[in-house]
PDB file of C-alpha atoms in Angstrom:
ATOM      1  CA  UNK A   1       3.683 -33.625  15.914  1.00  0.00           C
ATOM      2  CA  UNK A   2       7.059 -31.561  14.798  1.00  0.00           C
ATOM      3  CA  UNK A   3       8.170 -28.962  17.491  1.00  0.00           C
ATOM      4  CA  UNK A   4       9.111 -25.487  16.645  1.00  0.00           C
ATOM      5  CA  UNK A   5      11.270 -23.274  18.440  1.00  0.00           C
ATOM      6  CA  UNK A   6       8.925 -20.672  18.214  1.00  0.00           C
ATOM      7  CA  UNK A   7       5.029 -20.809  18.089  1.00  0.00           C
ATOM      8  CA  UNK A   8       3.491 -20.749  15.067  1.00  0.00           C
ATOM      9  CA  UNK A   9       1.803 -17.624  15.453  1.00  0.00           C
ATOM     10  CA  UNK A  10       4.638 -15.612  16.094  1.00  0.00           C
ATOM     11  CA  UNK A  11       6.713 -17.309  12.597  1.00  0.00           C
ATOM     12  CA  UNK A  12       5.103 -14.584  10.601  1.00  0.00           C
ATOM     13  CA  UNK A  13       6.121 -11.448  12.902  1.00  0.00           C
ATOM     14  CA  UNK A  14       9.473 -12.658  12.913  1.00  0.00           C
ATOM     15  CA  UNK A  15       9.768 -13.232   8.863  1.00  0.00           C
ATOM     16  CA  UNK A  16       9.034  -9.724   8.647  1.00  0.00           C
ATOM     17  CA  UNK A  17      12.518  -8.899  11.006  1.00  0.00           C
ATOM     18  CA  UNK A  18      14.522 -10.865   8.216  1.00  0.00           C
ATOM     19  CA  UNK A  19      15.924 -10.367   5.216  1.00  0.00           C
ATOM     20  CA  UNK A  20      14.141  -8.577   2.261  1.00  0.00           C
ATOM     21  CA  UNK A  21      11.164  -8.493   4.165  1.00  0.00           C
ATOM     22  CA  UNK A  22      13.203  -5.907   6.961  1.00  0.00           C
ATOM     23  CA  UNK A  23      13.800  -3.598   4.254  1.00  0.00           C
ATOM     24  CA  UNK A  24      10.411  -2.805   3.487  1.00  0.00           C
ATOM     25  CA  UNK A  25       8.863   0.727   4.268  1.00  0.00           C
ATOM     26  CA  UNK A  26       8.163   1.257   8.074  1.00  0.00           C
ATOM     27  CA  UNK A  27       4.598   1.853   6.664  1.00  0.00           C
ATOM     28  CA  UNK A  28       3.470  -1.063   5.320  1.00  0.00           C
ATOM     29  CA  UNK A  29       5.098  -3.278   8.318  1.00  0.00           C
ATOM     30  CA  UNK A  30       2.799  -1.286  10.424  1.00  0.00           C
ATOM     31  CA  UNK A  31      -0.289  -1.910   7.790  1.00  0.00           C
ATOM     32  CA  UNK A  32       0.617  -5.718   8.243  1.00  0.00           C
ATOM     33  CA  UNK A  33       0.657  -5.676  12.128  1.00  0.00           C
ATOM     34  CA  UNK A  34      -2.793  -4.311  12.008  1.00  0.00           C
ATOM     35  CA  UNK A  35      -4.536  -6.345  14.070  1.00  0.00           C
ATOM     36  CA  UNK A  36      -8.165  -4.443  13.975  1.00  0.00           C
ATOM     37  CA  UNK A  37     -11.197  -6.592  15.208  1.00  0.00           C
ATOM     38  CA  UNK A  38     -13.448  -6.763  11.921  1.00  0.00           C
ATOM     39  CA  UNK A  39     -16.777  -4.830  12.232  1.00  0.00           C
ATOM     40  CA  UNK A  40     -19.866  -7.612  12.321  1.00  0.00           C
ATOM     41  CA  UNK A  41     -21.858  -7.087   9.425  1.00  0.00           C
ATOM     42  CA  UNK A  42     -23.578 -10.467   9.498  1.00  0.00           C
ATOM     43  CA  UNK A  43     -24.667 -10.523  13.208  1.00  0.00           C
ATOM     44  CA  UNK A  44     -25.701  -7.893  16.021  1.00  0.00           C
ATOM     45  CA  UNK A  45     -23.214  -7.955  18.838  1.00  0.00           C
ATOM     46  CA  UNK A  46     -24.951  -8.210  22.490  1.00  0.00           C
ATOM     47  CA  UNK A  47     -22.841  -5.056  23.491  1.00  0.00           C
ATOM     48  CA  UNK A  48     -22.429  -6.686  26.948  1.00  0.00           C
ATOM     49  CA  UNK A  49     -20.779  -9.748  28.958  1.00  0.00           C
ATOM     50  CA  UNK A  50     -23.168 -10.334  30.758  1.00  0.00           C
ATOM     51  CA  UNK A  51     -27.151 -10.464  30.837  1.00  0.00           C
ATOM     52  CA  UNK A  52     -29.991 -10.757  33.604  1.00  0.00           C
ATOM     53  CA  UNK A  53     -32.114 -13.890  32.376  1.00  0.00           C
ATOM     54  CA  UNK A  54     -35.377 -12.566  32.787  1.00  0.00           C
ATOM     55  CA  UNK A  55     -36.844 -16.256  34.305  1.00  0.00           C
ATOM     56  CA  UNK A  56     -35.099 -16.531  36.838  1.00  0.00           C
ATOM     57  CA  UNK A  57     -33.516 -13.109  37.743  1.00  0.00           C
ATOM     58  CA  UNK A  58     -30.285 -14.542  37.179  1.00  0.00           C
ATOM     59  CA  UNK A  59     -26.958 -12.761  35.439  1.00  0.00           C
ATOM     60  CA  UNK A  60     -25.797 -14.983  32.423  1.00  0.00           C
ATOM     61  CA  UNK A  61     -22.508 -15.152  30.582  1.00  0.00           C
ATOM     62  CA  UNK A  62     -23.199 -13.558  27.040  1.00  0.00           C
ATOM     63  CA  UNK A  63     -20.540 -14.055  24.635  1.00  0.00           C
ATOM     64  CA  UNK A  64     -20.088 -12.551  20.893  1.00  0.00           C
ATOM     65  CA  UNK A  65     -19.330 -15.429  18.843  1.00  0.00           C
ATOM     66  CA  UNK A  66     -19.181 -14.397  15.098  1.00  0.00           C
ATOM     67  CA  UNK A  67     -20.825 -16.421  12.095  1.00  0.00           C
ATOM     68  CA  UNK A  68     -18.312 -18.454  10.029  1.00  0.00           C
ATOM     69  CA  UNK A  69     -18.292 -17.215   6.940  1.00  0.00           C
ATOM     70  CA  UNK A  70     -16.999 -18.311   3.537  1.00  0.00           C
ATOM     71  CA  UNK A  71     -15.130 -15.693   1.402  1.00  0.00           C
ATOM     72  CA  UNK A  72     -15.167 -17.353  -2.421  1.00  0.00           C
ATOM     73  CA  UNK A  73     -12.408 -16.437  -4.508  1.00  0.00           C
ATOM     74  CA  UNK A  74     -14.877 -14.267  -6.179  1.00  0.00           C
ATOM     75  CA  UNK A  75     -15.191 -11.854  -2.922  1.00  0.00           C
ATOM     76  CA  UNK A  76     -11.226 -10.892  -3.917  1.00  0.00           C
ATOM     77  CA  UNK A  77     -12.337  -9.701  -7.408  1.00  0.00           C
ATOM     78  CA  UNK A  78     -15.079  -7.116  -6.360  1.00  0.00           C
ATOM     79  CA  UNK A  79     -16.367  -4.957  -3.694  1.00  0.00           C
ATOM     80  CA  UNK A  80     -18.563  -7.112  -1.494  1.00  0.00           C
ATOM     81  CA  UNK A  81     -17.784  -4.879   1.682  1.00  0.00           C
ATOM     82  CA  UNK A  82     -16.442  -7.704   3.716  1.00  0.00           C
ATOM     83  CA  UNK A  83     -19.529  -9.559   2.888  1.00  0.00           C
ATOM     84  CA  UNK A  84     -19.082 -13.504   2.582  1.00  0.00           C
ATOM     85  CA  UNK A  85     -21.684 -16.212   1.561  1.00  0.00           C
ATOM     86  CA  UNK A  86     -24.574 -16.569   4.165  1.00  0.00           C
ATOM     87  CA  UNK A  87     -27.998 -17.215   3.345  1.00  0.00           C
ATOM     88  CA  UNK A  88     -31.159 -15.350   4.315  1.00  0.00           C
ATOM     89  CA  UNK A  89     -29.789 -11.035   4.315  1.00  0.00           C
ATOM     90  CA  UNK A  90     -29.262  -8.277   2.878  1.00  0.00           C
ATOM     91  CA  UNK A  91     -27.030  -5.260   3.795  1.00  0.00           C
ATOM     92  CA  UNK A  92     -26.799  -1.458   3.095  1.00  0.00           C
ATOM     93  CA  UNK A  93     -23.592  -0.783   1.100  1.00  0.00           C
ATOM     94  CA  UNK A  94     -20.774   1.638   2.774  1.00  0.00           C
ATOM     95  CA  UNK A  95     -18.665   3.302   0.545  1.00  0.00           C
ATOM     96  CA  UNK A  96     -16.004   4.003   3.826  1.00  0.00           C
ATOM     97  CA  UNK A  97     -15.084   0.498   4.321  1.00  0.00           C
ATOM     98  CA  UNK A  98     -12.196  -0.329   6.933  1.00  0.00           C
ATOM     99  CA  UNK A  99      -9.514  -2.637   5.038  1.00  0.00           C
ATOM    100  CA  UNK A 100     -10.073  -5.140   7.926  1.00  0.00           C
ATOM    101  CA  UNK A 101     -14.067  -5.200   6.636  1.00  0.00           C
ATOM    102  CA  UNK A 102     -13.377  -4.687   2.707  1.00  0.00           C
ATOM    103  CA  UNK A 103     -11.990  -8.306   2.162  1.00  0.00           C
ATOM    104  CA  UNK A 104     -11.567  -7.979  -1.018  1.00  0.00           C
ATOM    105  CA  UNK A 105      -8.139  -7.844  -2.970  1.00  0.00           C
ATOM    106  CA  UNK A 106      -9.656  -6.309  -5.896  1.00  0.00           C
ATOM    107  CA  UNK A 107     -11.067  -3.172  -3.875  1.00  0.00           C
ATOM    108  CA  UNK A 108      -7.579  -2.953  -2.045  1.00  0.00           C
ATOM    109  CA  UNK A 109      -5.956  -2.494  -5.651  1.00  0.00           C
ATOM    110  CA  UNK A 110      -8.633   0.067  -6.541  1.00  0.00           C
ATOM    111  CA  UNK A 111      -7.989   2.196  -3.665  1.00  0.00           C
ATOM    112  CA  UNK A 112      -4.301   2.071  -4.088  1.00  0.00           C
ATOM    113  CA  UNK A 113      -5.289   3.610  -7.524  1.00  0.00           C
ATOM    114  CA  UNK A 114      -7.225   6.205  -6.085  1.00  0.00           C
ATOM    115  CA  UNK A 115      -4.755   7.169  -3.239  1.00  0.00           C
ATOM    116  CA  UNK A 116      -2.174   7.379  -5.866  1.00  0.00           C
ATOM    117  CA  UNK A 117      -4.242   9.421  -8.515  1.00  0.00           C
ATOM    118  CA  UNK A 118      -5.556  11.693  -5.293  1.00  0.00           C
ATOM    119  CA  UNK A 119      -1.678  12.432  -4.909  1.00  0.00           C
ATOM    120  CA  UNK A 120      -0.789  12.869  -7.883  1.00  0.00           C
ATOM    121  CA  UNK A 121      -3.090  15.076  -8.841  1.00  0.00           C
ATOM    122  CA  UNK A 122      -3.977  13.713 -12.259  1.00  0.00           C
ATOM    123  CA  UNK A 123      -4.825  16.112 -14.939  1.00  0.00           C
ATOM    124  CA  UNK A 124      -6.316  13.219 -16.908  1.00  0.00           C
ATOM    125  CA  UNK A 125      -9.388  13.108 -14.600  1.00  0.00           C
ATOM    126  CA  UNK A 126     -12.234  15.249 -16.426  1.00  0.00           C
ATOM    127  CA  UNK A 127      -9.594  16.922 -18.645  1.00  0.00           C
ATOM    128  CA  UNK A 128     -12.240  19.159 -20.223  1.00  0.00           C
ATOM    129  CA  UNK A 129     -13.548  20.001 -17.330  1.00  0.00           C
ATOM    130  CA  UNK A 130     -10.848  22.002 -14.543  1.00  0.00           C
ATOM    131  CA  UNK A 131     -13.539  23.171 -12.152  1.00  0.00           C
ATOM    132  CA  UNK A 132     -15.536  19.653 -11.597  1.00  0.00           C
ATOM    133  CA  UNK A 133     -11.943  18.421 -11.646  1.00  0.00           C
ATOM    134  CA  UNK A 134     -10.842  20.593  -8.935  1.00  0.00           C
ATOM    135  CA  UNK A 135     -13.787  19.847  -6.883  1.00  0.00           C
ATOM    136  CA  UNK A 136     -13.518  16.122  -6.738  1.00  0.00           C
ATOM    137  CA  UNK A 137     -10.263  16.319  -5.051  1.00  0.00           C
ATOM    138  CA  UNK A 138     -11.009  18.885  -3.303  1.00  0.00           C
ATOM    139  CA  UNK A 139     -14.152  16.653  -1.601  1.00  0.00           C
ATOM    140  CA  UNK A 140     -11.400  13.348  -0.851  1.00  0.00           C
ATOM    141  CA  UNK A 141      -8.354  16.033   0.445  1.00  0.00           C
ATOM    142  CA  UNK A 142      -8.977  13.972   3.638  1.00  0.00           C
ATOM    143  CA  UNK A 143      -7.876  11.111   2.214  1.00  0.00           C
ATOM    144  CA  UNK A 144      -4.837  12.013   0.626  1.00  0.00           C
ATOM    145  CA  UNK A 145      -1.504  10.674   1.516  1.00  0.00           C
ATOM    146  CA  UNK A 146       2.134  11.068   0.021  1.00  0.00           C
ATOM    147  CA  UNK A 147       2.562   8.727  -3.186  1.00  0.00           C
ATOM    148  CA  UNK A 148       5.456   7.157  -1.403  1.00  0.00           C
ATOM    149  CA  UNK A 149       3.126   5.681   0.777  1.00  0.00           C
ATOM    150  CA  UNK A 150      -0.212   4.781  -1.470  1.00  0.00           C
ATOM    151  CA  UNK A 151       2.154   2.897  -3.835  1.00  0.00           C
ATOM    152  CA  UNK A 152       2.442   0.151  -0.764  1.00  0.00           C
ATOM    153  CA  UNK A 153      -1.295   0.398   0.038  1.00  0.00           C
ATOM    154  CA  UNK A 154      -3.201  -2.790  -0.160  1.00  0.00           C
ATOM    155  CA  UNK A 155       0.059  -5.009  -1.283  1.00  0.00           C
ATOM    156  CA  UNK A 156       0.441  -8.432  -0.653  1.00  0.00           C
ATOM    157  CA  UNK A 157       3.459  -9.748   1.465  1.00  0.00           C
ATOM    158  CA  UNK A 158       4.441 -11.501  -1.591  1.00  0.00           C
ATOM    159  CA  UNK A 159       3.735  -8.088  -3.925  1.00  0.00           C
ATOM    160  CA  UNK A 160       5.463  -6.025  -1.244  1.00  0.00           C
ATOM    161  CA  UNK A 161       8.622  -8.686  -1.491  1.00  0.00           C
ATOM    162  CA  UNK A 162       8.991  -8.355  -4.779  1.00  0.00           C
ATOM    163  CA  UNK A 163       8.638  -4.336  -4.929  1.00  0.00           C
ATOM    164  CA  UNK A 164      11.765  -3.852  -2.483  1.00  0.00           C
ATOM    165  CA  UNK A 165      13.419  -6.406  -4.579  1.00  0.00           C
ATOM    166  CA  UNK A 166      12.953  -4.687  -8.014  1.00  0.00           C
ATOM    167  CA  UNK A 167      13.627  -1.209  -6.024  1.00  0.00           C
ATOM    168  CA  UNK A 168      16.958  -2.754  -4.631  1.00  0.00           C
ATOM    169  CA  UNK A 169      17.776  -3.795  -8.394  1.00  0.00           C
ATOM    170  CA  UNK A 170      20.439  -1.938 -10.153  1.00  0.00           C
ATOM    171  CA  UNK A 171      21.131  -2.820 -13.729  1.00  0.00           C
ATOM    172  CA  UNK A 172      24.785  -3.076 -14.629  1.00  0.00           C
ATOM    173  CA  UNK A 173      26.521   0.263 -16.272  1.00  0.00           C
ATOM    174  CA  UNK A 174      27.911  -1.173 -20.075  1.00  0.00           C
ATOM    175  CA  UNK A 175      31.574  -0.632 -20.084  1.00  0.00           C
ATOM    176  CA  UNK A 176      32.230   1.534 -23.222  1.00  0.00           C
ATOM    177  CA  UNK A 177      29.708   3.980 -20.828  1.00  0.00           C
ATOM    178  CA  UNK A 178      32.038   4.205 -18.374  1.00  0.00           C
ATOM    179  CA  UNK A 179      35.453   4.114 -20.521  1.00  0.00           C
ATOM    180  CA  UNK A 180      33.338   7.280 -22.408  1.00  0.00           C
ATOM    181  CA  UNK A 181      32.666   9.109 -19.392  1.00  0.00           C
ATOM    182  CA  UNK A 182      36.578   8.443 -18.339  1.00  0.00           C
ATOM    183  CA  UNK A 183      37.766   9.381 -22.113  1.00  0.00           C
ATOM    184  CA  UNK A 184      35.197  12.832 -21.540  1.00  0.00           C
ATOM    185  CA  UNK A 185      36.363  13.876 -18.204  1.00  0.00           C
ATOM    186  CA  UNK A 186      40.305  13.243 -19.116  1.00  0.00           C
ATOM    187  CA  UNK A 187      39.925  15.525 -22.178  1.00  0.00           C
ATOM    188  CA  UNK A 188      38.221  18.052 -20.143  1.00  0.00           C
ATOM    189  CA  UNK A 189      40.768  18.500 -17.338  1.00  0.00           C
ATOM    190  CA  UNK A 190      43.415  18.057 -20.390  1.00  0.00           C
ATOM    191  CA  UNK A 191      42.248  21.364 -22.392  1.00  0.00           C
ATOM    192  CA  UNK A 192      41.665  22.956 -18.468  1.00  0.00           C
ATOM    193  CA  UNK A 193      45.349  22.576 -17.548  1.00  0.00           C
ATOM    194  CA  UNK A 194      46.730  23.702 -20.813  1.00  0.00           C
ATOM    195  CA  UNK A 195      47.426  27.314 -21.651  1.00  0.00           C
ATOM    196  CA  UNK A 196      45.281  29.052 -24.271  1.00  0.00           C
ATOM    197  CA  UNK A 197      47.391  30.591 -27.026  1.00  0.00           C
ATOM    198  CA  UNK A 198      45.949  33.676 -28.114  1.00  0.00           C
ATOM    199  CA  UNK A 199      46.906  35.301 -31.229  1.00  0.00           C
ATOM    200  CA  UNK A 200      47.115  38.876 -31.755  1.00  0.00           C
ATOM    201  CA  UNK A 201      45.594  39.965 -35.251  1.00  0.00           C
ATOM    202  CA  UNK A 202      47.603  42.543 -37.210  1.00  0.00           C
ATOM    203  CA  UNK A 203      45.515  45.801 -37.473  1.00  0.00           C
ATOM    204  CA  UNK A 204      45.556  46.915 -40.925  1.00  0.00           C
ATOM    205  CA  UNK A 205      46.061  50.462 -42.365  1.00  0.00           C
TER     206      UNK A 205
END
């Protein structure tokens, strides 16, 4: 077995203190360090840690252990509402659902298009129609945050990566561009420093 210098939980927290990774926002480190106990939605949690057993009188250890469940690739492309495959329920939906419970890469990309269009403002939404407009924004105002920040929300590491990098990208300025600019700005403080002849017209009688 290969030994690490550091344990193999921590690798990830310290890949984030590296690199690209270091530049991302402050934001969406703290979105990744989120480390929220999913809610159980396919078992009823005894509440307590302990229990009177009522045979014999006696308090018992009770411990929450929560079903294994599968998540098929299919669970990223919809909104099963942290819902996996388990046989034998059914569930009521939740239109609320915590990003710990959602599960589901699709809705995580649906909400970032929400949060965005919620900050934006987007005139597109019911164009013929200001006042029903106005009054679905005005029903999620809770939910709005600065675009800055719903552009990160529900990113991949890997997506986040490559954002910063593509954000830290600068294109290289063509050269005639910058010999024009040069050429432009040495004419102007040319005609600036020379004196302006002005010629006095004969007035005619």
């Amino acid at each position: 077995m290969p030994l690490h210098k550091f344990p193999v939980y921590l690798r990830k927290r310290l890949q984030l203190r590296e690199g690209i990774c270091s530049r991302l926002p402050a934001h969406f480190l703290r979105s990744l360090e989120n480390t929220s106990t999913p809610t159980p939605v396919h078992y009823q949690p005894h509440g307590a840690k302990f229990k009177i057993n009522p045979k014999n009188g006696q308090r018992e250890r009770v411990e929450d252990v929560p079903i294994p469940i599968y998540y098929p690739p299919e669970s990223q492309k919809g909104l099963w509402g942290g819902e996996g495959w388990i046989l034998g329920y059914r569930y009521a939906n939740n239109d609320k659902t915590p990003k710990e419970d959602l599960c589901s890469k699709f809705g995580m990309d649906l909400k970032r298009g929400m949060l965005l269009r919620l900050a934006r403002q987007d005139p597109q939404l019911h164009p013929d129609d200001p006042e029903r407009r106005v009054a679905i924004y005005d029903k999620y105002k809770e939910f709005v945050i600065p675009e800055e920040e719903a552009e990160w929300v529900g990113l991949t590491l890997e997506e986040a990566v490559e954002k910063q990098r593509l954000l830290e990208k600068k294109d290289p300025v063509p050269l005639f561009k910058i010999y024009v600019e040069e050429l432009v700005e040495r004419l102007q403080q040319q005609a600036l420093s020379e004196p302006v002849v002005v010629q006095k017209r004969a007035s005619g009688k």
